[in-house]
Coordinates of C-alpha atoms in Angstrom, one line a residue:
M37 CA 88.3 146.4 30.6
S38 CA 85.3 148.7 30.6
T39 CA 83.1 146.5 28.4
R40 CA 82.8 143.1 30.2
K41 CA 81.9 140.5 27.7
R42 CA 80.7 136.9 28.3
L43 CA 82.8 133.9 27.2
G44 CA 79.9 132.2 25.5
D45 CA 79.4 135.3 23.3
L46 CA 83.1 135.6 22.5
L47 CA 83.3 131.9 21.4
Q48 CA 80.1 132.2 19.3
D49 CA 81.4 135.4 17.6
A50 CA 84.6 133.5 16.7
G51 CA 82.5 130.7 15.2
L52 CA 83.9 128.0 17.5
V53 CA 80.7 126.9 19.2
M54 CA 77.0 127.0 18.4
E55 CA 74.4 128.5 20.7
E56 CA 73.0 125.0 21.4
Q57 CA 76.5 123.8 22.6
V58 CA 76.8 126.7 25.0
K59 CA 73.3 126.0 26.3
E60 CA 74.1 122.3 26.7
A61 CA 77.3 123.1 28.6
L62 CA 75.5 125.6 30.9
E63 CA 72.7 123.1 31.7
N64 CA 75.0 120.2 32.4
K65 CA 77.9 121.8 34.1
K66 CA 78.6 121.2 37.8
S67 CA 77.4 124.0 40.2
D68 CA 80.7 125.7 40.7
Q69 CA 82.2 124.9 37.2
K70 CA 83.0 127.6 34.8
L71 CA 81.6 127.7 31.2
G72 CA 85.1 127.3 29.6
D73 CA 85.8 124.2 31.6
A74 CA 82.4 122.7 30.8
L75 CA 83.0 123.3 27.1
L76 CA 86.5 121.8 27.3
E77 CA 85.1 118.8 29.2
R78 CA 82.5 118.1 26.4
G79 CA 85.2 118.4 23.7
F80 CA 83.4 121.4 22.0
I81 CA 86.6 123.4 22.1
T82 CA 90.3 122.8 22.8
E83 CA 92.4 124.7 25.4
R84 CA 94.4 126.3 22.6
Q85 CA 91.2 127.6 20.8
L86 CA 90.0 129.1 24.1
I87 CA 93.3 130.9 24.7
E88 CA 93.4 132.2 21.1
V89 CA 89.9 133.6 21.3
L90 CA 90.6 135.4 24.6
E91 CA 93.9 136.7 23.3
F92 CA 92.4 138.0 20.1
Q93 CA 89.0 139.3 21.4
L94 CA 90.2 140.8 24.6
G95 CA 93.7 141.8 23.5
I96 CA 95.2 140.0 26.5
P97 CA 98.5 138.3 25.7
H98 CA 99.2 134.6 26.2
V99 CA 102.4 133.6 28.0
S100 CA 104.2 130.3 28.5
L101 CA 105.3 130.0 32.1
Y102 CA 108.0 127.4 31.4
Q103 CA 110.6 130.1 30.4
Y104 CA 108.9 133.1 32.0
P105 CA 111.2 135.1 34.3
V106 CA 109.0 135.2 37.5
D107 CA 110.0 137.9 40.0
E108 CA 110.0 135.9 43.3
Q109 CA 109.7 139.1 45.3
V110 CA 106.0 139.4 44.3
L111 CA 105.0 135.9 45.6
G112 CA 104.2 137.4 49.0
Y113 CA 101.3 139.4 47.7
I114 CA 99.2 136.2 46.9
S115 CA 99.0 133.1 49.1
K116 CA 99.8 129.7 47.7
E117 CA 96.2 128.6 48.6
M118 CA 94.6 131.5 46.7
A119 CA 96.9 130.8 43.7
Q120 CA 95.9 127.1 43.7
Q121 CA 92.2 127.7 44.2
N122 CA 91.8 130.3 41.5
F123 CA 94.5 129.1 39.0
I124 CA 96.5 132.4 39.1
M125 CA 100.2 133.0 39.2
P126 CA 101.8 136.4 40.2
L127 CA 104.6 137.2 37.7
T128 CA 106.0 140.7 38.2
I129 CA 105.2 144.4 38.9
K130 CA 105.6 146.8 36.0
D131 CA 104.8 150.5 36.1
N132 CA 102.6 150.2 39.2
S133 CA 100.5 147.4 37.6
F134 CA 100.7 143.8 38.8
V135 CA 101.1 141.2 36.0
I136 CA 99.2 138.0 36.9
A137 CA 98.9 134.9 34.8
M138 CA 95.3 133.7 34.9
K139 CA 93.5 130.6 33.5
D140 CA 90.4 132.7 33.1
P141 CA 91.1 136.4 32.5
M142 CA 87.4 137.1 32.4
D143 CA 87.0 136.2 36.1
Y144 CA 86.3 139.9 37.0
Y145 CA 85.5 139.0 40.7
I146 CA 89.0 137.7 41.2
I147 CA 90.6 140.7 39.5
D148 CA 88.6 143.1 41.7
D149 CA 89.5 141.1 44.8
L150 CA 93.2 141.2 43.9
E151 CA 93.1 144.9 43.2
M152 CA 91.6 145.5 46.6
A153 CA 94.0 143.2 48.4
T154 CA 97.3 144.3 46.7
G155 CA 96.6 148.0 46.0
F156 CA 97.9 147.6 42.4
S157 CA 95.9 147.7 39.2
I158 CA 95.9 144.1 37.8
S159 CA 97.2 143.4 34.3
P160 CA 96.1 139.9 33.4
V161 CA 97.9 137.6 31.0
I162 CA 96.6 134.2 29.9
A163 CA 98.2 130.8 30.6
T164 CA 97.0 127.3 30.5
K165 CA 95.8 125.6 33.7
N166 CA 98.7 123.1 33.6
D167 CA 101.2 125.9 33.1
I168 CA 99.9 127.8 36.1
L169 CA 100.0 124.7 38.4
Y170 CA 103.5 123.9 37.2
A171 CA 104.7 127.5 38.1
I172 CA 102.9 127.4 41.5
N173 CA 104.6 124.1 42.3
K174 CA 108.0 125.4 41.1
Y175 CA 108.0 128.8 42.9
Y176 CA 105.8 128.5 45.9
F177 CA 107.5 125.3 47.2
K178 CA 111.1 125.8 48.2
S179 CA 113.7 124.3 46.0
N180 CA 115.7 121.3 47.4
S181 CA 118.9 123.3 47.8
E182 CA 117.1 125.8 50.0
L183 CA 115.6 123.0 52.0
E184 CA 119.0 121.6 52.7
V185 CA 120.3 124.9 53.9
E186 CA 117.3 125.3 56.1
M187 CA 117.8 121.8 57.5
G188 CA 121.3 122.9 58.5
D189 CA 120.1 126.2 60.0
N190 CA 116.9 125.2 61.6
D191 CA 116.5 123.4 64.9
D192 CA 113.1 122.1 63.8
E193 CA 114.1 119.5 61.2
E194 CA 110.5 118.4 60.5
A195 CA 109.4 121.5 58.6
P196 CA 111.6 121.1 55.5
V197 CA 110.7 117.4 55.2
I198 CA 107.0 118.3 55.4
R199 CA 107.4 120.9 52.7
L200 CA 109.4 118.5 50.5
L201 CA 106.7 115.8 50.8
D202 CA 104.0 118.5 50.1
R203 CA 105.9 119.5 46.9
I204 CA 106.3 115.8 45.7
L205 CA 102.6 115.2 46.2
N206 CA 101.5 118.5 44.7
T207 CA 103.6 117.8 41.6
G208 CA 102.1 114.3 41.4
T209 CA 98.5 115.5 41.5
Q210 CA 99.1 118.4 39.1
L211 CA 100.9 116.2 36.5
K212 CA 97.9 113.8 36.9
A213 CA 100.3 111.0 37.9
S214 CA 98.8 107.6 38.9
D215 CA 101.9 106.7 41.0
I216 CA 104.9 108.4 42.6
H217 CA 108.1 106.3 42.9
I218 CA 110.6 107.3 45.6
D219 CA 113.6 105.3 44.5
P220 CA 116.7 105.2 46.7
Q221 CA 120.0 105.0 44.8
E222 CA 123.5 104.7 46.2
S223 CA 124.2 108.5 46.4
N224 CA 120.8 110.1 46.0
V225 CA 117.1 109.4 45.7
H226 CA 115.1 109.6 42.5
V227 CA 111.5 110.8 42.5
R228 CA 109.7 109.4 39.4
Y229 CA 106.1 110.0 38.3
R230 CA 104.0 107.6 36.2
I231 CA 102.1 109.8 33.8
D232 CA 99.7 108.2 31.3
G233 CA 101.4 104.9 32.0
R234 CA 105.0 106.1 31.5
L235 CA 107.5 106.7 34.3
Q236 CA 109.6 109.9 34.2
T237 CA 112.1 111.4 36.7
E238 CA 111.1 114.8 37.8
N239 CA 113.3 115.3 40.9
I240 CA 116.4 114.1 42.5
I241 CA 116.8 114.6 46.3
Q242 CA 119.7 114.3 48.6
K243 CA 120.5 111.0 50.2
E244 CA 120.4 112.7 53.7
M245 CA 116.7 113.3 53.3
Q246 CA 115.8 109.7 52.5
N247 CA 115.1 108.4 56.0
S248 CA 113.2 111.6 57.1
I249 CA 110.9 111.5 54.1
T250 CA 110.2 107.7 54.4
A251 CA 109.5 108.2 58.1
R252 CA 107.1 111.1 57.4
I253 CA 105.2 109.0 54.9
K254 CA 105.0 106.1 57.3
I255 CA 103.7 108.3 60.1
L256 CA 100.9 109.7 57.9
A257 CA 100.0 106.2 56.6
D258 CA 99.9 104.8 60.2
M259 CA 102.7 102.3 59.4
N260 CA 105.4 101.0 61.7
I261 CA 108.4 103.4 61.3
T262 CA 110.8 101.1 63.2
Q263 CA 110.2 98.2 60.7
T264 CA 112.6 98.8 57.8
R265 CA 113.4 95.2 56.8
L266 CA 110.0 94.0 55.8
P267 CA 107.5 95.3 53.1
Q268 CA 104.6 97.3 54.5
D269 CA 101.4 98.8 53.1
G270 CA 99.4 101.8 54.3
R271 CA 96.8 104.4 53.2
I272 CA 96.4 108.2 53.6
K273 CA 93.3 110.2 53.0
M274 CA 94.2 113.9 52.6
K275 CA 93.9 117.1 50.6
V276 CA 96.7 117.9 48.2
G277 CA 96.3 121.6 47.4
T278 CA 92.6 121.7 46.9
T279 CA 92.2 118.2 45.6
P280 CA 91.0 115.4 47.9
V281 CA 93.0 112.3 47.3
D282 CA 93.3 108.7 48.6
L283 CA 97.0 107.6 48.7
R284 CA 98.0 104.0 48.8
I285 CA 101.5 103.5 50.2
S286 CA 103.8 100.5 49.6
C287 CA 107.3 100.3 51.2
L288 CA 109.8 97.7 49.9
P289 CA 113.3 97.2 51.4
T290 CA 116.0 97.4 48.8
V291 CA 119.8 97.3 49.0
H292 CA 119.9 101.2 49.2
G293 CA 117.0 101.6 51.6
E294 CA 113.3 101.5 51.4
K295 CA 111.6 102.2 48.0
V296 CA 108.2 103.9 48.5
V297 CA 105.5 103.8 45.9
I298 CA 102.5 106.1 46.3
R299 CA 99.4 105.3 44.3
I300 CA 97.2 108.4 43.8
L301 CA 93.5 108.2 43.6
D302 CA 92.0 111.6 42.8
L303 CA 88.6 111.4 44.6
N304 CA 87.2 114.2 42.3
N305 CA 87.7 112.1 39.2
A306 CA 87.8 108.6 40.6
L307 CA 84.3 107.4 39.8
M308 CA 83.4 107.3 36.1
Q309 CA 80.1 106.7 34.5
L310 CA 79.6 103.9 31.9
S311 CA 79.3 106.6 29.2
E312 CA 82.8 107.9 30.0
L313 CA 84.6 104.6 29.5
N314 CA 85.2 105.1 25.7
F315 CA 83.1 102.1 24.7
S316 CA 82.1 102.3 21.0
K317 CA 78.4 102.6 20.4
E318 CA 77.9 98.9 19.7
N319 CA 80.2 97.7 22.5
H320 CA 78.4 100.1 25.0
R321 CA 75.0 98.6 24.0
K322 CA 76.4 95.0 24.3
Y323 CA 78.0 95.7 27.7
R324 CA 75.0 97.3 29.2
Q325 CA 72.9 94.3 28.1
L326 CA 75.5 91.9 29.7
I327 CA 75.5 93.6 33.1
S328 CA 71.7 94.0 33.2
Q329 CA 71.2 90.2 33.3
P330 CA 69.7 88.9 36.6
S331 CA 72.3 86.1 36.9
G332 CA 75.4 84.8 35.4
L333 CA 79.1 85.7 35.3
V334 CA 80.7 88.6 33.4
L335 CA 84.5 88.8 33.4
L336 CA 86.8 91.8 32.7
T337 CA 90.2 90.8 31.4
G338 CA 93.5 92.5 30.5
P339 CA 97.0 93.0 32.0
T340 CA 97.7 95.0 35.2
G341 CA 97.0 98.7 34.6
S342 CA 94.6 98.3 31.8
G343 CA 91.7 100.1 33.6
K344 CA 89.7 97.0 34.7
T345 CA 89.1 98.5 38.1
S346 CA 87.6 101.7 36.6
T347 CA 85.3 99.6 34.5
L348 CA 84.3 97.5 37.5
Y349 CA 83.4 100.5 39.6
A350 CA 81.5 102.3 36.8
S351 CA 79.5 99.1 36.3
I352 CA 78.7 98.7 40.0
N353 CA 77.8 102.3 40.2
F354 CA 75.4 101.9 37.2
L355 CA 73.8 98.8 38.9
N356 CA 73.5 100.5 42.3
Q357 CA 69.8 100.9 43.1
E358 CA 67.8 100.6 46.3
M359 CA 66.1 97.4 45.4
V360 CA 69.3 95.3 44.9
N361 CA 71.8 94.1 47.5
I362 CA 75.3 94.6 46.1
I363 CA 78.3 93.1 48.0
T364 CA 81.9 93.3 46.9
V365 CA 85.0 91.5 48.1
E366 CA 88.2 93.4 47.1
D367 CA 91.9 93.7 47.8
P368 CA 92.1 96.6 48.4
V369 CA 88.9 98.5 48.5
E370 CA 90.0 101.3 46.0
F371 CA 87.0 103.5 46.2
Q372 CA 84.1 103.6 48.8
L373 CA 80.7 103.7 47.2
E374 CA 77.5 104.8 49.0
G375 CA 74.9 102.1 49.4
I376 CA 77.3 99.2 48.5
N377 CA 78.6 96.7 51.1
Q378 CA 82.3 96.4 50.5
V379 CA 84.5 93.8 52.1
Q380 CA 88.3 94.2 52.3
T381 CA 90.3 90.9 52.2
N382 CA 92.8 90.3 54.9
S383 CA 94.9 87.1 54.3
S384 CA 96.8 87.5 57.6
I385 CA 93.5 86.6 59.5
G386 CA 92.3 84.2 56.8
L387 CA 89.8 86.5 55.1
T388 CA 90.7 85.5 51.5
F389 CA 88.6 86.1 48.4
A390 CA 87.3 82.5 48.7
N391 CA 86.3 82.8 52.4
G392 CA 84.8 86.2 51.9
L393 CA 82.8 85.0 48.9
R394 CA 81.4 82.0 50.9
S395 CA 80.1 84.3 53.6
I396 CA 78.7 86.8 51.1
L397 CA 76.5 84.1 49.7
R398 CA 74.7 83.9 53.1
Q399 CA 74.0 87.6 53.0
D400 CA 71.2 87.4 50.4
P401 CA 73.0 89.3 47.6
N402 CA 71.7 90.1 44.2
I403 CA 74.9 91.3 42.7
I404 CA 78.4 90.2 43.8
M405 CA 81.6 91.9 42.7
V406 CA 84.9 89.9 43.2
G407 CA 88.0 92.1 42.8
E408 CA 90.0 89.4 41.1
V409 CA 89.7 85.6 40.3
R410 CA 93.2 84.5 41.5
D411 CA 92.8 80.8 42.1
Q412 CA 90.7 77.7 41.5
E413 CA 88.8 78.1 44.8
T414 CA 87.6 81.7 44.1
A415 CA 86.8 80.8 40.5
E416 CA 84.7 77.8 41.6
I417 CA 82.7 79.7 44.2
A418 CA 82.1 82.7 41.8
I419 CA 80.9 80.3 39.1
R420 CA 78.6 78.4 41.4
A421 CA 77.2 81.7 42.8
S422 CA 76.4 82.8 39.2
L423 CA 74.6 79.5 38.6
T424 CA 72.4 79.8 41.7
G425 CA 70.7 83.0 40.6
H426 CA 73.3 85.7 41.4
F427 CA 74.9 88.1 39.0
V428 CA 78.7 88.0 39.5
L429 CA 81.2 90.5 38.1
S430 CA 85.0 90.0 38.3
T431 CA 88.4 90.4 36.7
L432 CA 91.0 88.0 35.4
H433 CA 94.4 88.4 33.8
T434 CA 94.3 87.2 30.2
N435 CA 95.4 88.6 26.8
S436 CA 92.1 88.5 25.0
A437 CA 88.4 87.8 25.7
I438 CA 88.5 84.4 24.0
D439 CA 91.6 83.3 25.9
T440 CA 89.6 83.5 29.1
V441 CA 87.7 80.2 28.8
P442 CA 90.8 78.0 28.4
R443 CA 92.4 79.9 31.3
L444 CA 89.5 79.0 33.6
I445 CA 89.6 75.4 32.5
D446 CA 93.4 75.4 33.2
M447 CA 92.6 76.6 36.7
G448 CA 90.8 73.3 37.2
I449 CA 87.1 74.3 36.6
E450 CA 84.9 71.8 34.9
P451 CA 84.3 73.0 31.3
Y452 CA 80.5 72.5 31.6
L453 CA 80.5 74.8 34.6
V454 CA 82.5 77.5 32.8
V455 CA 80.2 77.4 29.8
S456 CA 77.0 77.4 31.8
A457 CA 78.0 80.3 34.0
L458 CA 79.6 82.8 31.5
N459 CA 77.4 85.5 30.0
G460 CA 80.2 87.5 28.5
I461 CA 83.8 88.6 28.6
V462 CA 85.3 92.1 28.0
A463 CA 89.0 92.5 27.2
Q464 CA 90.5 96.0 27.4
R465 CA 93.8 98.0 27.2
L466 CA 94.7 101.6 27.8
V467 CA 96.3 103.8 25.1
R468 CA 97.4 107.4 25.5
K469 CA 95.1 110.1 24.2
I470 CA 96.5 112.4 21.6
C471 CA 96.7 116.1 22.7
R472 CA 94.0 118.0 20.9
D473 CA 95.9 121.3 21.0
C474 CA 98.9 120.0 18.9
R475 CA 97.2 117.2 17.0
T476 CA 98.4 117.3 13.3
E477 CA 97.3 115.3 10.3
R478 CA 99.6 113.2 8.2
E479 CA 99.3 110.6 5.4
P480 CA 99.3 107.0 6.5
T481 CA 102.3 104.9 5.5
E482 CA 101.9 101.9 3.2
M483 CA 102.1 99.5 6.2
E484 CA 99.4 101.5 8.0
K485 CA 97.2 101.5 4.9
E486 CA 97.5 97.7 4.8
I487 CA 96.6 97.3 8.5
F488 CA 93.5 99.5 8.0
S489 CA 92.4 97.7 4.8
S490 CA 92.8 94.3 6.5
H491 CA 90.3 95.5 9.1
N492 CA 88.0 96.9 6.3
I493 CA 88.5 100.5 7.5
E494 CA 89.0 103.3 4.9
M495 CA 91.6 105.8 6.0
D496 CA 93.1 108.8 4.2
T497 CA 94.7 110.6 7.2
V498 CA 96.1 109.6 10.5
Y499 CA 97.2 112.0 13.3
Y500 CA 100.3 112.6 15.3
A501 CA 101.0 115.2 18.1
K502 CA 103.9 117.7 17.8
G503 CA 104.0 118.5 21.5
C504 CA 103.0 121.8 23.1
N505 CA 102.7 123.6 26.4
S506 CA 99.3 122.1 27.1
C507 CA 100.8 118.5 27.1
H508 CA 104.2 119.4 28.5
Q509 CA 105.7 118.7 25.1
R510 CA 104.7 115.0 25.3
G511 CA 102.1 115.0 22.6
Y512 CA 99.6 113.1 24.7
R513 CA 97.2 114.0 27.5
G514 CA 95.2 111.4 29.4
R515 CA 94.4 107.9 28.4
L516 CA 91.4 106.0 26.9
A517 CA 90.4 102.4 26.7
V518 CA 90.1 100.1 23.7
H519 CA 87.7 97.1 24.2
E520 CA 86.4 93.9 22.8
V521 CA 83.1 92.5 24.1
L522 CA 82.4 88.8 23.6
V523 CA 78.8 87.8 24.3
I524 CA 78.7 84.1 25.0
D525 CA 75.6 82.9 23.1
D526 CA 74.2 79.4 22.7
K527 CA 76.2 78.7 19.6
I528 CA 79.5 79.6 21.3
K529 CA 78.5 77.5 24.3
S530 CA 78.0 74.4 22.2
M531 CA 81.2 75.1 20.3
L532 CA 83.1 75.3 23.6
L533 CA 81.5 72.1 24.9
N534 CA 82.4 70.3 21.6
K535 CA 86.0 71.5 22.1
K536 CA 86.1 73.6 18.9
S537 CA 89.3 75.5 18.4
L538 CA 89.6 79.1 19.5
A539 CA 90.2 80.2 15.9
E540 CA 86.8 78.7 14.9
I541 CA 85.1 80.5 17.8
Q542 CA 86.9 83.7 16.9
G543 CA 85.7 83.3 13.3
Y544 CA 82.1 82.8 14.4
A545 CA 82.3 85.9 16.8
K546 CA 83.6 88.0 13.9
E547 CA 80.7 86.9 11.7
Q548 CA 78.4 88.0 14.5
G549 CA 79.9 91.5 14.2
M550 CA 82.3 91.4 17.2
E551 CA 84.9 94.1 17.2
F552 CA 88.3 92.9 18.3
L553 CA 90.7 95.0 20.3
M554 CA 92.7 96.1 17.2
Q555 CA 89.6 96.9 15.3
D556 CA 88.3 99.1 18.1
G557 CA 91.7 100.8 18.4
L558 CA 92.0 101.5 14.7
E559 CA 88.5 103.1 14.8
K560 CA 89.8 105.4 17.6
V561 CA 92.9 106.2 15.5
K562 CA 90.6 107.1 12.6
E563 CA 88.6 109.4 14.9
G564 CA 91.8 111.2 15.9
L565 CA 91.7 110.1 19.5
T566 CA 95.0 108.2 19.6
T567 CA 97.9 107.4 17.3
M568 CA 99.1 104.3 15.3
E569 CA 102.3 104.4 17.4
E570 CA 100.2 103.9 20.6
M571 CA 98.2 101.0 19.1
M572 CA 101.5 99.3 18.1
Q573 CA 102.8 99.8 21.7
V574 CA 99.8 97.9 23.1
S575 CA 101.0 94.9 21.1
I576 CA 97.6 93.6 20.2
S577 CA 97.9 91.0 17.4
L578 CA 97.2 92.6 14.1

């Protein structure tokens, strides 16, 4: 440990990054962000490469904490808060040296602090951030069996319930779950997490704890705890570990008790920039052009959970300037933005999308964002607003960009109004992102070759993920969007007014260079960002 090297130098010596990349990461990183995290965020290195370099260059071993025998006696030396903040996990004491798993074994300040605080010499080992968070969650939060014993022994029944809810929420934020489902069954309660769009059961808790945990959630969300026979909604703003989160709570009475779903919005990562939305270069250019128009209507379409809200907020954030008045009407307001007037609908008092939109038009807006076009009335007002010099951005549930026009006409809007108002339509889906640490090449099958060649894409290799510690053996980490951007030009407007078939319009759009969802997805498969299996799951027509 006598020679203290810098990470940038180690990575350059190993030939993994160029000096320019280190400079770029240092210049653009957030104030308290470490260089390793900045390089990972920019995709210059993978987590596995980082660990291998540290392991080889510093001679510090790498451990997997899934099977590691942690000595629970040593947990008392380091508080849970310190472990969470610094991504460290105490493991054991051997020969008067304290073995501690660290995400960054080059954080010499932490090592010095730990030596001062514990009186032991610190022997660091390397583990991934996810591994460490998983271990903190497993060992620092008491197991359910202990909680039950404690509930029997302790007069204060609140404490174990508080700890159990803490544990459930901590697991959710660490696994980057979008939702937590607390599902009452006949004899127990299942806790499931939606990770990258898929639900998985992580925990089963005793039936006796069901009412206490539901009541605890309701108290925090300011809901009526005596009302158990009607659905209720609530909201909690809090810190889970060190992460500020916004939690949306929904309670639904079922035959076995109330099912609770907690939607997690991580406030650190909630607001994305347009450049982070995975638009291809051409689609990014088209979309920026569409939302920079002074008036007209732009619609984002796709099924529930296809990332439309993220795109809406990124677009509004991009347009947010002092010289424009932006007003939104949403249900619910997912994320509060500085400098934007956001209206939350409330149907119980008659504040619907349509009524809210009528009032907004008297507020001298330049840009209006409507959370969702749900009915004819909202669609009509949004379209009329876009025809009277306002720029309107909204969402609609349809399968593809081109299907949107007949959908609006089916809602009862006059075709000439739809055609006059629409500037463009974006359809999108979310697919899981392949884990870069265990990404492996393979040859495409005959069927895959045919699919690629039918979209004029040359392809020699596709990728699959074997599963590793970084991705909890799932093979995927995070999600990315695939898009199609349809710009409604004069030719398409006249085709629509002349009742041309959707196939003819699609053919014309293709001639103009429009990339359809499948085409964009296949390009992302080619780049090694996702897999063919994921594209097939999204069930976009080939």
